[in-house]
mmCIF file of C-alpha atoms in Angstrom:
data_model
loop_
_atom_site.group_PDB
_atom_site.id
_atom_site.type_symbol
_atom_site.label_atom_id
_atom_site.label_comp_id
_atom_site.label_asym_id
_atom_site.label_seq_id
_atom_site.Cartn_x
_atom_site.Cartn_y
_atom_site.Cartn_z
ATOM 1 C CA MET A 1 -224.749 123.843 101.568
ATOM 2 C CA SER A 2 -223.999 127.382 100.366
ATOM 3 C CA VAL A 3 -221.012 128.254 98.183
ATOM 4 C CA LYS A 4 -219.617 130.269 101.100
ATOM 5 C CA TRP A 5 -219.536 127.334 103.523
ATOM 6 C CA THR A 6 -218.350 124.897 100.854
ATOM 7 C CA SER A 7 -215.453 127.262 100.216
ATOM 8 C CA VAL A 8 -214.625 127.448 103.928
ATOM 9 C CA ILE A 9 -214.496 123.646 104.259
ATOM 10 C CA LEU A 10 -212.302 123.267 101.187
ATOM 11 C CA LEU A 11 -209.960 126.013 102.350
ATOM 12 C CA ILE A 12 -209.552 124.188 105.676
ATOM 13 C CA GLN A 13 -208.704 121.015 103.801
ATOM 14 C CA LEU A 14 -206.270 122.814 101.503
ATOM 15 C CA SER A 15 -204.542 124.294 104.537
ATOM 16 C CA PHE A 16 -203.236 120.815 105.416
ATOM 17 C CA TYR A 17 -200.867 121.039 102.458
ATOM 18 C CA PHE A 18 -199.400 124.417 103.339
ATOM 19 C CA SER A 19 -197.370 124.952 106.458
ATOM 20 C CA SER A 20 -198.462 127.691 108.830
ATOM 21 C CA GLY A 21 -197.470 131.168 107.700
ATOM 22 C CA SER A 22 -196.269 130.152 104.223
ATOM 23 C CA CYS A 23 -197.840 130.234 100.776
ATOM 24 C CA GLY A 24 -198.270 127.305 98.447
ATOM 25 C CA LYS A 25 -198.535 126.577 94.742
ATOM 26 C CA VAL A 26 -201.859 125.175 93.529
ATOM 27 C CA LEU A 27 -202.412 123.455 90.186
ATOM 28 C CA VAL A 28 -206.053 123.458 89.098
ATOM 29 C CA TRP A 29 -207.603 121.108 86.552
ATOM 30 C CA ALA A 30 -210.279 123.424 85.201
ATOM 31 C CA ALA A 31 -213.994 122.685 85.074
ATOM 32 C CA GLU A 32 -216.658 124.488 83.043
ATOM 33 C CA TYR A 33 -219.870 126.446 83.671
ATOM 34 C CA SER A 34 -221.410 126.177 87.161
ATOM 35 C CA HIS A 35 -218.635 123.815 88.277
ATOM 36 C CA TRP A 36 -216.068 126.470 87.406
ATOM 37 C CA MET A 37 -218.063 129.184 89.196
ATOM 38 C CA ASN A 38 -217.854 127.165 92.411
ATOM 39 C CA MET A 39 -214.118 126.521 92.007
ATOM 40 C CA LYS A 40 -213.362 130.128 91.089
ATOM 41 C CA THR A 41 -214.772 131.382 94.398
ATOM 42 C CA ILE A 42 -212.339 129.146 96.290
ATOM 43 C CA LEU A 43 -209.364 129.961 94.057
ATOM 44 C CA GLU A 44 -209.826 133.720 94.323
ATOM 45 C CA GLU A 45 -209.805 133.404 98.110
ATOM 46 C CA LEU A 46 -206.590 131.381 97.935
ATOM 47 C CA VAL A 47 -205.001 134.120 95.819
ATOM 48 C CA GLN A 48 -206.132 136.721 98.371
ATOM 49 C CA ARG A 49 -204.275 134.710 101.025
ATOM 50 C CA GLY A 50 -201.071 134.847 99.003
ATOM 51 C CA HIS A 51 -201.079 131.431 97.314
ATOM 52 C CA GLU A 52 -199.995 130.997 93.702
ATOM 53 C CA VAL A 53 -202.791 129.453 91.614
ATOM 54 C CA THR A 54 -202.272 128.039 88.112
ATOM 55 C CA VAL A 55 -205.368 126.934 86.201
ATOM 56 C CA LEU A 56 -204.759 124.303 83.529
ATOM 57 C CA ALA A 57 -207.443 124.686 80.853
ATOM 58 C CA PRO A 58 -208.050 123.179 77.378
ATOM 59 C CA SER A 59 -207.951 125.712 74.533
ATOM 60 C CA ALA A 60 -211.464 124.606 73.538
ATOM 61 C CA TYR A 61 -213.022 125.693 76.834
ATOM 62 C CA ILE A 62 -215.471 128.555 76.486
ATOM 63 C CA LEU A 63 -214.969 130.368 79.802
ATOM 64 C CA PHE A 64 -211.187 130.798 79.708
ATOM 65 C CA ASP A 65 -209.133 133.586 78.194
ATOM 66 C CA PRO A 66 -205.305 133.401 78.587
ATOM 67 C CA ASN A 67 -205.170 137.218 78.334
ATOM 68 C CA ASN A 68 -207.628 137.827 81.185
ATOM 69 C CA SER A 69 -206.780 140.316 83.932
ATOM 70 C CA SER A 70 -207.588 137.903 86.754
ATOM 71 C CA ALA A 71 -205.052 137.190 89.484
ATOM 72 C CA LEU A 72 -205.349 133.539 88.490
ATOM 73 C CA LYS A 73 -202.638 132.303 86.149
ATOM 74 C CA ILE A 74 -204.306 130.554 83.199
ATOM 75 C CA GLU A 75 -202.203 127.879 81.459
ATOM 76 C CA VAL A 76 -204.069 127.054 78.231
ATOM 77 C CA PHE A 77 -202.962 123.956 76.330
ATOM 78 C CA PRO A 78 -203.871 123.116 72.703
ATOM 79 C CA THR A 79 -206.501 120.457 72.055
ATOM 80 C CA SER A 80 -207.576 118.385 69.079
ATOM 81 C CA LEU A 81 -211.046 119.924 69.378
ATOM 82 C CA THR A 82 -211.440 123.574 68.360
ATOM 83 C CA LYS A 83 -213.349 126.070 70.477
ATOM 84 C CA THR A 84 -216.095 126.306 67.819
ATOM 85 C CA GLU A 85 -216.470 122.520 67.578
ATOM 86 C CA TYR A 86 -216.603 122.215 71.342
ATOM 87 C CA GLU A 87 -219.128 125.040 71.706
ATOM 88 C CA ASN A 88 -221.402 123.468 69.069
ATOM 89 C CA ILE A 89 -221.335 120.124 70.903
ATOM 90 C CA VAL A 90 -222.076 121.836 74.230
ATOM 91 C CA MET A 91 -225.002 123.792 72.797
ATOM 92 C CA GLN A 92 -226.450 120.645 71.225
ATOM 93 C CA GLN A 93 -226.237 118.743 74.511
ATOM 94 C CA ILE A 94 -227.712 121.631 76.523
ATOM 95 C CA LYS A 95 -230.635 121.825 74.084
ATOM 96 C CA ARG A 96 -231.095 118.081 74.334
ATOM 97 C CA TRP A 97 -230.994 118.267 78.142
ATOM 98 C CA SER A 98 -233.652 121.022 78.246
ATOM 99 C CA GLU A 99 -235.987 118.898 76.110
ATOM 100 C CA LEU A 100 -235.707 115.710 78.181
ATOM 101 C CA PRO A 101 -239.094 114.220 79.203
ATOM 102 C CA LYS A 102 -239.041 114.371 83.010
ATOM 103 C CA ASP A 103 -242.257 112.412 83.462
ATOM 104 C CA THR A 104 -240.519 109.079 82.771
ATOM 105 C CA PHE A 105 -237.616 108.449 85.158
ATOM 106 C CA TRP A 106 -235.888 105.721 83.129
ATOM 107 C CA LEU A 107 -235.993 107.633 79.873
ATOM 108 C CA TYR A 108 -234.894 110.842 81.597
ATOM 109 C CA PHE A 109 -231.898 109.328 83.375
ATOM 110 C CA SER A 110 -230.829 107.086 80.505
ATOM 111 C CA GLN A 111 -230.545 110.160 78.300
ATOM 112 C CA ILE A 112 -228.735 112.091 81.054
ATOM 113 C CA GLN A 113 -226.247 109.225 81.183
ATOM 114 C CA GLU A 114 -225.743 109.402 77.419
ATOM 115 C CA ILE A 115 -225.070 113.139 77.652
ATOM 116 C CA MET A 116 -222.559 112.590 80.457
ATOM 117 C CA TRP A 117 -220.807 109.835 78.479
ATOM 118 C CA LYS A 118 -220.504 112.252 75.559
ATOM 119 C CA PHE A 119 -218.870 114.858 77.791
ATOM 120 C CA GLY A 120 -216.757 112.104 79.341
ATOM 121 C CA ASP A 121 -215.325 111.287 75.910
ATOM 122 C CA ILE A 122 -214.509 114.960 75.351
ATOM 123 C CA ILE A 123 -212.801 115.396 78.753
ATOM 124 C CA ARG A 124 -210.826 112.191 78.224
ATOM 125 C CA ASN A 125 -209.528 113.528 74.892
ATOM 126 C CA PHE A 126 -208.546 116.770 76.646
ATOM 127 C CA CYS A 127 -206.723 114.682 79.247
ATOM 128 C CA LYS A 128 -204.876 112.818 76.491
ATOM 129 C CA ASP A 129 -203.930 116.151 74.932
ATOM 130 C CA VAL A 130 -202.314 117.408 78.128
ATOM 131 C CA VAL A 131 -200.449 114.254 79.232
ATOM 132 C CA SER A 132 -199.078 113.745 75.686
ATOM 133 C CA ASN A 133 -197.795 117.343 75.629
ATOM 134 C CA LYS A 134 -194.246 116.583 76.834
ATOM 135 C CA LYS A 135 -193.105 120.196 76.877
ATOM 136 C CA LEU A 136 -196.038 121.285 79.039
ATOM 137 C CA MET A 137 -195.790 118.269 81.345
ATOM 138 C CA LYS A 138 -192.089 118.978 81.906
ATOM 139 C CA LYS A 139 -192.905 122.601 82.726
ATOM 140 C CA LEU A 140 -195.594 121.567 85.206
ATOM 141 C CA GLN A 141 -193.342 118.946 86.786
ATOM 142 C CA GLU A 142 -190.588 121.510 87.316
ATOM 143 C CA SER A 143 -193.073 123.942 88.902
ATOM 144 C CA ARG A 144 -193.311 121.606 91.931
ATOM 145 C CA PHE A 145 -196.914 122.286 92.909
ATOM 146 C CA ASP A 146 -197.956 121.637 96.504
ATOM 147 C CA VAL A 147 -201.452 120.398 95.673
ATOM 148 C CA VAL A 148 -203.772 119.671 92.729
ATOM 149 C CA PHE A 149 -207.328 121.007 93.035
ATOM 150 C CA ALA A 150 -210.245 119.906 90.842
ATOM 151 C CA ASP A 151 -213.914 119.053 90.490
ATOM 152 C CA ALA A 152 -214.205 115.248 90.545
ATOM 153 C CA ILE A 153 -216.855 115.208 87.843
ATOM 154 C CA PHE A 154 -214.128 116.331 85.386
ATOM 155 C CA PRO A 155 -211.612 113.432 85.616
ATOM 156 C CA CYS A 156 -207.879 113.782 84.857
ATOM 157 C CA SER A 157 -206.758 115.700 87.951
ATOM 158 C CA GLU A 158 -206.078 112.446 89.817
ATOM 159 C CA LEU A 159 -203.901 111.285 86.915
ATOM 160 C CA LEU A 160 -201.905 114.527 87.004
ATOM 161 C CA ALA A 161 -201.534 114.254 90.786
ATOM 162 C CA GLU A 162 -200.266 110.696 90.372
ATOM 163 C CA LEU A 163 -197.767 111.668 87.663
ATOM 164 C CA PHE A 164 -196.494 114.657 89.671
ATOM 165 C CA ASN A 165 -196.635 112.788 93.008
ATOM 166 C CA THR A 166 -198.705 115.641 94.434
ATOM 167 C CA PRO A 167 -201.621 115.635 96.951
ATOM 168 C CA LEU A 168 -205.107 116.039 95.509
ATOM 169 C CA VAL A 169 -208.168 117.910 96.817
ATOM 170 C CA TYR A 170 -211.639 117.663 95.255
ATOM 171 C CA SER A 171 -214.568 120.048 95.102
ATOM 172 C CA LEU A 172 -217.764 118.111 94.403
ATOM 173 C CA ARG A 173 -221.471 118.569 94.977
ATOM 174 C CA PHE A 174 -222.658 115.192 93.696
ATOM 175 C CA THR A 175 -222.560 112.817 90.729
ATOM 176 C CA PRO A 176 -225.621 110.959 89.353
ATOM 177 C CA GLY A 177 -226.388 108.037 91.635
ATOM 178 C CA TYR A 178 -223.491 109.113 93.889
ATOM 179 C CA SER A 179 -221.402 106.870 91.622
ATOM 180 C CA PHE A 180 -218.020 108.553 92.103
ATOM 181 C CA GLU A 181 -218.650 109.072 95.803
ATOM 182 C CA LYS A 182 -219.412 105.371 96.345
ATOM 183 C CA GLN A 183 -217.012 103.676 93.954
ATOM 184 C CA CYS A 184 -214.056 106.029 94.464
ATOM 185 C CA GLY A 185 -214.581 107.623 97.857
ATOM 186 C CA GLY A 186 -216.140 104.758 99.798
ATOM 187 C CA LEU A 187 -219.335 106.686 100.639
ATOM 188 C CA LEU A 188 -221.871 104.533 102.475
ATOM 189 C CA PHE A 189 -225.181 104.417 100.611
ATOM 190 C CA PRO A 190 -227.919 102.354 102.328
ATOM 191 C CA PRO A 191 -230.720 102.436 99.721
ATOM 192 C CA SER A 192 -233.350 101.691 102.374
ATOM 193 C CA TYR A 193 -233.217 105.274 103.625
ATOM 194 C CA VAL A 194 -230.760 107.268 101.438
ATOM 195 C CA PRO A 195 -232.577 108.330 98.246
ATOM 196 C CA VAL A 196 -230.745 108.357 94.919
ATOM 197 C CA VAL A 197 -229.918 111.956 94.047
ATOM 198 C CA MET A 198 -232.398 113.597 91.633
ATOM 199 C CA SER A 199 -234.893 110.735 92.101
ATOM 200 C CA GLU A 200 -237.270 113.095 93.994
ATOM 201 C CA LEU A 201 -237.589 110.475 96.753
ATOM 202 C CA SER A 202 -237.243 111.475 100.409
ATOM 203 C CA ASP A 203 -235.584 109.721 103.341
ATOM 204 C CA GLN A 204 -239.075 108.705 104.487
ATOM 205 C CA MET A 205 -239.860 106.058 101.847
ATOM 206 C CA THR A 206 -242.588 103.462 101.631
ATOM 207 C CA PHE A 207 -241.635 99.846 100.969
ATOM 208 C CA MET A 208 -242.271 100.193 97.224
ATOM 209 C CA GLU A 209 -240.293 103.444 97.106
ATOM 210 C CA ARG A 210 -237.377 101.642 98.764
ATOM 211 C CA VAL A 211 -237.587 98.913 96.133
ATOM 212 C CA LYS A 212 -237.608 101.598 93.448
ATOM 213 C CA ASN A 213 -234.631 103.326 95.089
ATOM 214 C CA MET A 214 -232.712 100.039 95.142
ATOM 215 C CA ILE A 215 -233.353 99.545 91.424
ATOM 216 C CA TYR A 216 -232.186 103.099 90.724
ATOM 217 C CA MET A 217 -228.970 102.441 92.650
ATOM 218 C CA LEU A 218 -228.272 99.198 90.768
ATOM 219 C CA TYR A 219 -228.945 100.980 87.480
ATOM 220 C CA PHE A 220 -226.386 103.721 88.188
ATOM 221 C CA ASP A 221 -223.826 101.218 89.469
ATOM 222 C CA PHE A 222 -224.193 99.164 86.300
ATOM 223 C CA CYS A 223 -223.877 102.207 84.031
ATOM 224 C CA PHE A 224 -220.892 103.496 85.996
ATOM 225 C CA GLN A 225 -218.945 100.240 85.853
ATOM 226 C CA ILE A 226 -219.831 99.002 82.363
ATOM 227 C CA PHE A 227 -219.945 102.179 80.321
ATOM 228 C CA ALA A 228 -218.500 105.215 82.099
ATOM 229 C CA MET A 229 -215.336 103.748 83.618
ATOM 230 C CA LYS A 230 -214.197 101.205 81.040
ATOM 231 C CA LYS A 231 -212.536 103.745 78.728
ATOM 232 C CA TRP A 232 -211.080 105.741 81.623
ATOM 233 C CA ASP A 233 -209.607 102.607 83.215
ATOM 234 C CA GLN A 234 -207.977 101.598 79.939
ATOM 235 C CA PHE A 235 -206.579 105.097 79.401
ATOM 236 C CA TYR A 236 -205.188 105.411 82.946
ATOM 237 C CA SER A 237 -203.556 101.982 82.679
ATOM 238 C CA GLU A 238 -201.912 102.996 79.391
ATOM 239 C CA VAL A 239 -200.510 106.225 80.843
ATOM 240 C CA LEU A 240 -199.393 104.768 84.186
ATOM 241 C CA GLY A 241 -198.190 101.466 82.762
ATOM 242 C CA LYS A 242 -200.249 99.397 85.180
ATOM 243 C CA ASN A 243 -202.944 97.071 83.871
ATOM 244 C CA THR A 244 -204.894 97.202 87.118
ATOM 245 C CA HIS A 245 -204.702 100.974 87.629
ATOM 246 C CA THR A 246 -208.307 102.175 87.419
ATOM 247 C CA LEU A 247 -209.890 105.593 87.727
ATOM 248 C CA SER A 248 -211.558 104.529 90.995
ATOM 249 C CA GLU A 249 -208.231 103.449 92.499
ATOM 250 C CA THR A 250 -206.535 106.671 91.471
ATOM 251 C CA MET A 251 -209.374 108.872 92.754
ATOM 252 C CA GLY A 252 -209.534 107.082 96.104
ATOM 253 C CA LYS A 253 -205.795 107.165 96.819
ATOM 254 C CA GLU A 254 -205.316 110.325 98.863
ATOM 255 C CA MET A 255 -206.294 108.950 102.327
ATOM 256 C CA GLU A 256 -204.653 105.575 101.492
ATOM 257 C CA GLU A 257 -201.244 107.214 100.968
ATOM 258 C CA PHE A 258 -201.495 108.994 104.315
ATOM 259 C CA VAL A 259 -202.343 105.707 106.051
ATOM 260 C CA GLN A 260 -199.588 103.765 104.316
ATOM 261 C CA SER A 261 -197.032 106.402 105.315
ATOM 262 C CA SER A 262 -197.583 105.452 108.958
ATOM 263 C CA GLY A 263 -194.910 102.741 108.747
ATOM 264 C CA GLU A 264 -194.364 100.444 111.725
ATOM 265 C CA HIS A 265 -196.187 102.739 114.144
ATOM 266 C CA GLY A 266 -199.606 102.125 112.603
ATOM 267 C CA VAL A 267 -202.676 104.328 112.423
ATOM 268 C CA VAL A 268 -205.109 105.719 114.980
ATOM 269 C CA VAL A 269 -208.711 106.338 113.913
ATOM 270 C CA PHE A 270 -210.213 108.714 116.470
ATOM 271 C CA SER A 271 -213.963 109.275 116.561
ATOM 272 C CA LEU A 272 -216.421 110.189 119.295
ATOM 273 C CA GLY A 273 -219.323 108.820 117.290
ATOM 274 C CA SER A 274 -222.368 110.500 115.819
ATOM 275 C CA MET A 275 -223.600 111.675 119.227
ATOM 276 C CA VAL A 276 -220.798 114.222 119.574
ATOM 277 C CA THR A 277 -221.221 116.739 116.753
ATOM 278 C CA LYS A 278 -219.854 119.845 118.469
ATOM 279 C CA MET A 279 -216.889 120.379 120.768
ATOM 280 C CA LYS A 280 -215.604 123.453 122.580
ATOM 281 C CA ALA A 281 -212.369 124.861 121.194
ATOM 282 C CA GLU A 282 -210.588 124.371 124.523
ATOM 283 C CA ARG A 283 -211.412 120.652 124.646
ATOM 284 C CA ALA A 284 -210.527 120.181 120.944
ATOM 285 C CA ASN A 285 -207.115 121.793 121.526
ATOM 286 C CA VAL A 286 -206.408 119.500 124.485
ATOM 287 C CA ILE A 287 -207.217 116.417 122.384
ATOM 288 C CA ALA A 288 -205.250 117.691 119.369
ATOM 289 C CA SER A 289 -202.223 118.399 121.559
ATOM 290 C CA ALA A 290 -202.326 114.864 122.980
ATOM 291 C CA LEU A 291 -202.683 113.260 119.545
ATOM 292 C CA ALA A 292 -199.743 115.307 118.252
ATOM 293 C CA GLN A 293 -197.432 113.600 120.763
ATOM 294 C CA ILE A 294 -197.978 110.013 119.601
ATOM 295 C CA PRO A 295 -195.909 108.421 116.784
ATOM 296 C CA GLN A 296 -198.899 107.104 114.821
ATOM 297 C CA LYS A 297 -200.692 108.863 111.969
ATOM 298 C CA VAL A 298 -204.132 109.957 113.180
ATOM 299 C CA LEU A 299 -207.407 110.196 111.242
ATOM 300 C CA TRP A 300 -209.772 112.232 113.395
ATOM 301 C CA ARG A 301 -213.491 112.342 112.628
ATOM 302 C CA PHE A 302 -214.116 115.945 113.578
ATOM 303 C CA ASP A 303 -216.659 118.574 112.572
ATOM 304 C CA GLY A 304 -215.557 121.997 113.710
ATOM 305 C CA ASN A 305 -212.862 124.658 113.485
ATOM 306 C CA LYS A 306 -209.316 123.341 113.094
ATOM 307 C CA PRO A 307 -207.671 123.180 116.561
ATOM 308 C CA ASP A 308 -204.661 125.471 116.991
ATOM 309 C CA THR A 309 -202.613 122.613 118.472
ATOM 310 C CA LEU A 310 -203.245 120.144 115.626
ATOM 311 C CA GLY A 311 -200.104 118.109 114.884
ATOM 312 C CA LEU A 312 -198.627 117.240 111.492
ATOM 313 C CA ASN A 313 -199.488 113.584 112.160
ATOM 314 C CA THR A 314 -203.212 114.336 112.365
ATOM 315 C CA ARG A 315 -205.805 114.949 109.670
ATOM 316 C CA LEU A 316 -209.404 116.009 110.201
ATOM 317 C CA TYR A 317 -212.290 114.446 108.295
ATOM 318 C CA LYS A 318 -216.016 115.038 108.603
ATOM 319 C CA TRP A 319 -216.506 111.384 107.630
ATOM 320 C CA ILE A 320 -214.158 108.388 107.662
ATOM 321 C CA PRO A 321 -214.577 105.070 105.736
ATOM 322 C CA GLN A 322 -213.527 102.900 108.703
ATOM 323 C CA ASN A 323 -214.033 99.534 106.961
ATOM 324 C CA ASP A 324 -211.836 100.609 104.046
ATOM 325 C CA LEU A 325 -209.124 101.744 106.455
ATOM 326 C CA LEU A 326 -209.138 98.328 108.102
ATOM 327 C CA ASP A 327 -208.741 96.706 104.673
ATOM 328 C CA ILE A 328 -205.786 98.978 103.854
ATOM 329 C CA LYS A 329 -203.965 98.114 107.074
ATOM 330 C CA ARG A 330 -204.505 94.377 106.528
ATOM 331 C CA MET A 331 -202.644 94.681 103.224
ATOM 332 C CA LEU A 332 -199.607 96.437 104.747
#
């Protein structure tokens, strides 16, 4: 998917948090390099539409200058790592990445995982620096942002959204093994025909390729749970004061909160199945108008332009984790 269309989809999603005809305040947990380039395209469009965008960035980040002339407001916070130290680490890891032997899958991906864990440790320290900065946190809390926007591969945004009780929107292309997407977002991943990202397998696999794909999936799941998330889970529990509060739970909370807010009326999951991929605007408006009149919260699996008659009780999603929604309602 092109950057242009990714931006359009994210802008539609962000529009849920801003009432029609008004401008909102967006807090951004900054990413770096290509991840930032993708986010910046979206943020500049938001500014053009009159929204106030504040980018929260560690002082060690290379791409951010608090004195820049951009329309984006850059809020730089001090970190325990200097810009020079951070840049040296980044250059070392980039050099290491470029020299990885791609002919051996296991060696290649095991070293990619090690590089990601290294960056994970750095981002976690940045996250500690910002949440322990009481003066800055008080300032951000008083700013009353309407939404937090971030790239999911740079954790911490979900923690800030939780602390500020603010909705969260992600921009994400993929994570190795679709780990975040599966563990945090409930993405379905049948290894018999969905190839692990970067494995160079196709969706037309032989039996042995499917076995290989299954092993790849188990490998990433193991690495994600045992190594990548353990430190994040401990850190989030310390900050939030809940021993069971994990990164996965915090990341996956946005749709859950909407469902739980339904109260005694319950929730309607509306989907026309995979056979209906397109719908005329007139028909979509008729359906949206009808859904707006019921007391339930509505999750509508819909791929198209936002209907003009969409009610405040209805949210559009290109994909819905129906089994997870059933589990949520059983717990209410």
